[in-house]
Short mmCIF file of N, CA and C in Angstrom, two decimals:
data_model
loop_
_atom_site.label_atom_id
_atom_site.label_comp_id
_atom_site.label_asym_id
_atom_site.label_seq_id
_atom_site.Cartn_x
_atom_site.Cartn_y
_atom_site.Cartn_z
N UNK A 595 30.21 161.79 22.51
CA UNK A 595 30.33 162.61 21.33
C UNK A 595 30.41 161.71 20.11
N UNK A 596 29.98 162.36 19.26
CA UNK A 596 29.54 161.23 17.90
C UNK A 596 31.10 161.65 17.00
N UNK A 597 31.50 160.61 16.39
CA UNK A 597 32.89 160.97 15.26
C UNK A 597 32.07 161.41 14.42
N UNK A 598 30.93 161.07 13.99
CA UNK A 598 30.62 161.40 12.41
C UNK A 598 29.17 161.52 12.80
N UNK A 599 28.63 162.16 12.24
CA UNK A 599 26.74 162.79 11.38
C UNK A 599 26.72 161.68 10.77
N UNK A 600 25.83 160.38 10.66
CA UNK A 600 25.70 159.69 9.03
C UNK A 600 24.42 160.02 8.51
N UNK A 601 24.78 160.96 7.15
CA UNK A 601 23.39 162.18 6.58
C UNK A 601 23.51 161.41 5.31
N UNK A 602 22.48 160.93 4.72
CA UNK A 602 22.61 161.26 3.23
C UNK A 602 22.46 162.71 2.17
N UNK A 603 23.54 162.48 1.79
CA UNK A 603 23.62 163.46 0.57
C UNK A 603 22.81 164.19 0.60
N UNK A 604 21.33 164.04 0.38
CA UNK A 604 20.25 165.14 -0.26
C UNK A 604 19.76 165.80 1.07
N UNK A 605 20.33 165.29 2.39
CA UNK A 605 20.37 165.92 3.58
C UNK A 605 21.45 167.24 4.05
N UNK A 606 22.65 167.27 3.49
CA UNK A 606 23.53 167.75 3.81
C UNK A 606 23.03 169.30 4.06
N UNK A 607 22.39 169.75 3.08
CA UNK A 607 22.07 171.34 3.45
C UNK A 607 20.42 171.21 4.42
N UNK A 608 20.18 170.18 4.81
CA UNK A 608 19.16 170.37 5.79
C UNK A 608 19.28 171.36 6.67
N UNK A 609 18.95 172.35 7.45
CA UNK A 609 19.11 173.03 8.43
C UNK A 609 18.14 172.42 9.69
N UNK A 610 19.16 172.41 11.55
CA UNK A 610 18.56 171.68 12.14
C UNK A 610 18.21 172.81 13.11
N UNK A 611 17.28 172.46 13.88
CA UNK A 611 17.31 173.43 15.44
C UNK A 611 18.60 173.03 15.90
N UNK A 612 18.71 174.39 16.64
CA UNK A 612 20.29 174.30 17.68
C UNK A 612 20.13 173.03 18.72
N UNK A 613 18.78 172.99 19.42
CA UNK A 613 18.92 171.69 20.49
C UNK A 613 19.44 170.39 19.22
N UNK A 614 18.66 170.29 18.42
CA UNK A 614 18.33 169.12 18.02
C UNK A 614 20.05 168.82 17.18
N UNK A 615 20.92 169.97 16.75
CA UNK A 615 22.02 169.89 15.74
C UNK A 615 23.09 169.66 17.30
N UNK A 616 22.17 170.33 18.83
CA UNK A 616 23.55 169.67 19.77
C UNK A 616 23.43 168.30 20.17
N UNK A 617 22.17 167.84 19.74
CA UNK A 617 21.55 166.28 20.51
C UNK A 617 22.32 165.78 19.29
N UNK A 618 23.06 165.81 18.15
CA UNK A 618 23.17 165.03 16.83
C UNK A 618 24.95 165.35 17.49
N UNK A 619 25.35 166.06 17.97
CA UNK A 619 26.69 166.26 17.95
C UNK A 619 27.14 166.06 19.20
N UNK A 620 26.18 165.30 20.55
CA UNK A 620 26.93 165.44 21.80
C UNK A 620 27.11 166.12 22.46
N UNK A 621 26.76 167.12 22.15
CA UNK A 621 27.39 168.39 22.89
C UNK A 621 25.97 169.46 23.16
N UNK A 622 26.40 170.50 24.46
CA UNK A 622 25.43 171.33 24.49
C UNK A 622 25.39 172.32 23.83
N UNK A 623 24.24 172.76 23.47
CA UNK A 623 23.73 174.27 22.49
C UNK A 623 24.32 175.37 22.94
N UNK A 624 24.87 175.21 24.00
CA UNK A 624 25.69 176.38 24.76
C UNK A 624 27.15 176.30 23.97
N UNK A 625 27.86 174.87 23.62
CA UNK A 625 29.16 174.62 22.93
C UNK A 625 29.08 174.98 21.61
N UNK A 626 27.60 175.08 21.24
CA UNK A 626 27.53 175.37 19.95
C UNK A 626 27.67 176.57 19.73
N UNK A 627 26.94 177.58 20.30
CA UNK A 627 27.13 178.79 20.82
C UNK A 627 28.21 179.66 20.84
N UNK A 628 29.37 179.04 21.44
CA UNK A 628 30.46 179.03 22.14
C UNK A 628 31.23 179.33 20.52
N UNK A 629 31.25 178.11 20.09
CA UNK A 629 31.66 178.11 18.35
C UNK A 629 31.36 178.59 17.24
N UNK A 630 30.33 179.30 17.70
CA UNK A 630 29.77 180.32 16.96
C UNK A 630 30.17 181.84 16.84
N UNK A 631 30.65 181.98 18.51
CA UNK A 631 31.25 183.02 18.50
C UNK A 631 32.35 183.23 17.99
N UNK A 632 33.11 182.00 18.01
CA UNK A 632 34.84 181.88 17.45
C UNK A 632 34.80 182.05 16.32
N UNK A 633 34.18 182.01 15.80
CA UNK A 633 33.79 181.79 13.80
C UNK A 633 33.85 180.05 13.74
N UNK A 634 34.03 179.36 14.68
CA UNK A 634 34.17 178.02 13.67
C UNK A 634 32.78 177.02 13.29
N UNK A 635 31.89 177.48 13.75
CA UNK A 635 30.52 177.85 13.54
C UNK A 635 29.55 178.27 12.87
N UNK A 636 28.86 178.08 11.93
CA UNK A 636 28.07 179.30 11.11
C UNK A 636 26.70 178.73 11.41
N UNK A 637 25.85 179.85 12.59
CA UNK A 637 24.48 179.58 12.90
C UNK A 637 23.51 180.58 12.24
N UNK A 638 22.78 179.63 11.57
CA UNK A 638 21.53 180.47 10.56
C UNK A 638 20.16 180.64 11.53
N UNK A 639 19.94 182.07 11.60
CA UNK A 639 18.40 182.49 11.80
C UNK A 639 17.32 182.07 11.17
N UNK A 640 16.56 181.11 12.22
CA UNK A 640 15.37 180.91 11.49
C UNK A 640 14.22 181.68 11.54
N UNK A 641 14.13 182.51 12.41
CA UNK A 641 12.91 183.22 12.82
C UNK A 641 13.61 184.60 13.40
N UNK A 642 12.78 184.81 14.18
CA UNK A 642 12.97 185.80 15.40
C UNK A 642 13.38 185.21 16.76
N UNK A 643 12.99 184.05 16.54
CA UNK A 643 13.34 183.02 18.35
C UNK A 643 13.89 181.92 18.03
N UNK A 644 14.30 181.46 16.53
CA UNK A 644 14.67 180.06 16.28
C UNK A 644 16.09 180.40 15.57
N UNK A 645 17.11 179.59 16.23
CA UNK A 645 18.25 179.60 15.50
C UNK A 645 18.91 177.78 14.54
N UNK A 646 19.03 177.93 13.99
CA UNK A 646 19.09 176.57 13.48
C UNK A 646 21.22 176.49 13.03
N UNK A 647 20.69 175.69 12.25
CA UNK A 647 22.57 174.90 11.89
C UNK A 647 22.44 174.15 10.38
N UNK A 648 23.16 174.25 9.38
CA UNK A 648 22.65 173.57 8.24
C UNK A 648 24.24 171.86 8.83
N UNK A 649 23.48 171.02 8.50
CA UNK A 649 24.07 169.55 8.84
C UNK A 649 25.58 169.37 8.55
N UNK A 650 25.85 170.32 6.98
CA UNK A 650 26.91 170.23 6.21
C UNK A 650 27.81 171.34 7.31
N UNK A 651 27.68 172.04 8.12
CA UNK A 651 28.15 172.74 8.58
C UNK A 651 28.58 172.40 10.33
N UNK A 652 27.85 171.55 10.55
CA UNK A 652 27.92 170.89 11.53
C UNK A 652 28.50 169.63 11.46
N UNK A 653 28.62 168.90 10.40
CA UNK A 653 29.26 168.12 10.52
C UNK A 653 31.09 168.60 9.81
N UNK A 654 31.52 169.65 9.04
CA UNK A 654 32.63 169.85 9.05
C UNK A 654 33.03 170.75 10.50
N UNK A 655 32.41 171.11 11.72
CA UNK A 655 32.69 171.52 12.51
C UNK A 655 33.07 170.47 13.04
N UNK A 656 32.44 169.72 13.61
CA UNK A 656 32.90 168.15 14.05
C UNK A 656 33.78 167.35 13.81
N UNK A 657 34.73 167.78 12.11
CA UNK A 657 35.32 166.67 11.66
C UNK A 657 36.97 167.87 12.30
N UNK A 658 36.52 168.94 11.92
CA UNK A 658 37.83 170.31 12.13
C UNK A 658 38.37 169.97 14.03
N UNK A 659 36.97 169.86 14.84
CA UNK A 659 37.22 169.29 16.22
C UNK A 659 37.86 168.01 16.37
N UNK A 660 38.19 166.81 15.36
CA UNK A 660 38.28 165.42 15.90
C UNK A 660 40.27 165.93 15.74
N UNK A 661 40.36 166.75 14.84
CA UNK A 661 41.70 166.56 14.55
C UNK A 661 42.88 167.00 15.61
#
């Protein structure tokens, strides 16, 4: 599991695919999932079949988990 995302700035509101925002965080798309349901999570619709994650949101999920 990664402590930290290192994003630059003009990245932060990037939005990622769910695989690709669980391959950046260690964890499976299923945990992401999981945290999504809890509210500590906020997963954005990209499509009709694509769910994505904006970086800034994924990485304060990550920092709320280290504590």
């Amino acid at each position: 599991r990664a402590d930290f995302i290192p994003i630059r700035v003009a990245e932060v509101d990037r939005i990622v695919t769910l695989p690709e925002a669980a391959h950046l965080a260690g964890v499976s798309p299923d945990t992401l999932r999981r945290a999504n349901k809890r509210k500590e999570l906020k997963i954005i619709k990209m499509s009709p079949r694509r769910i994505g994650v904006r970086l800034s949101d994924l990485n304060s999920f990550l920092n709320a988990r280290m504590k």
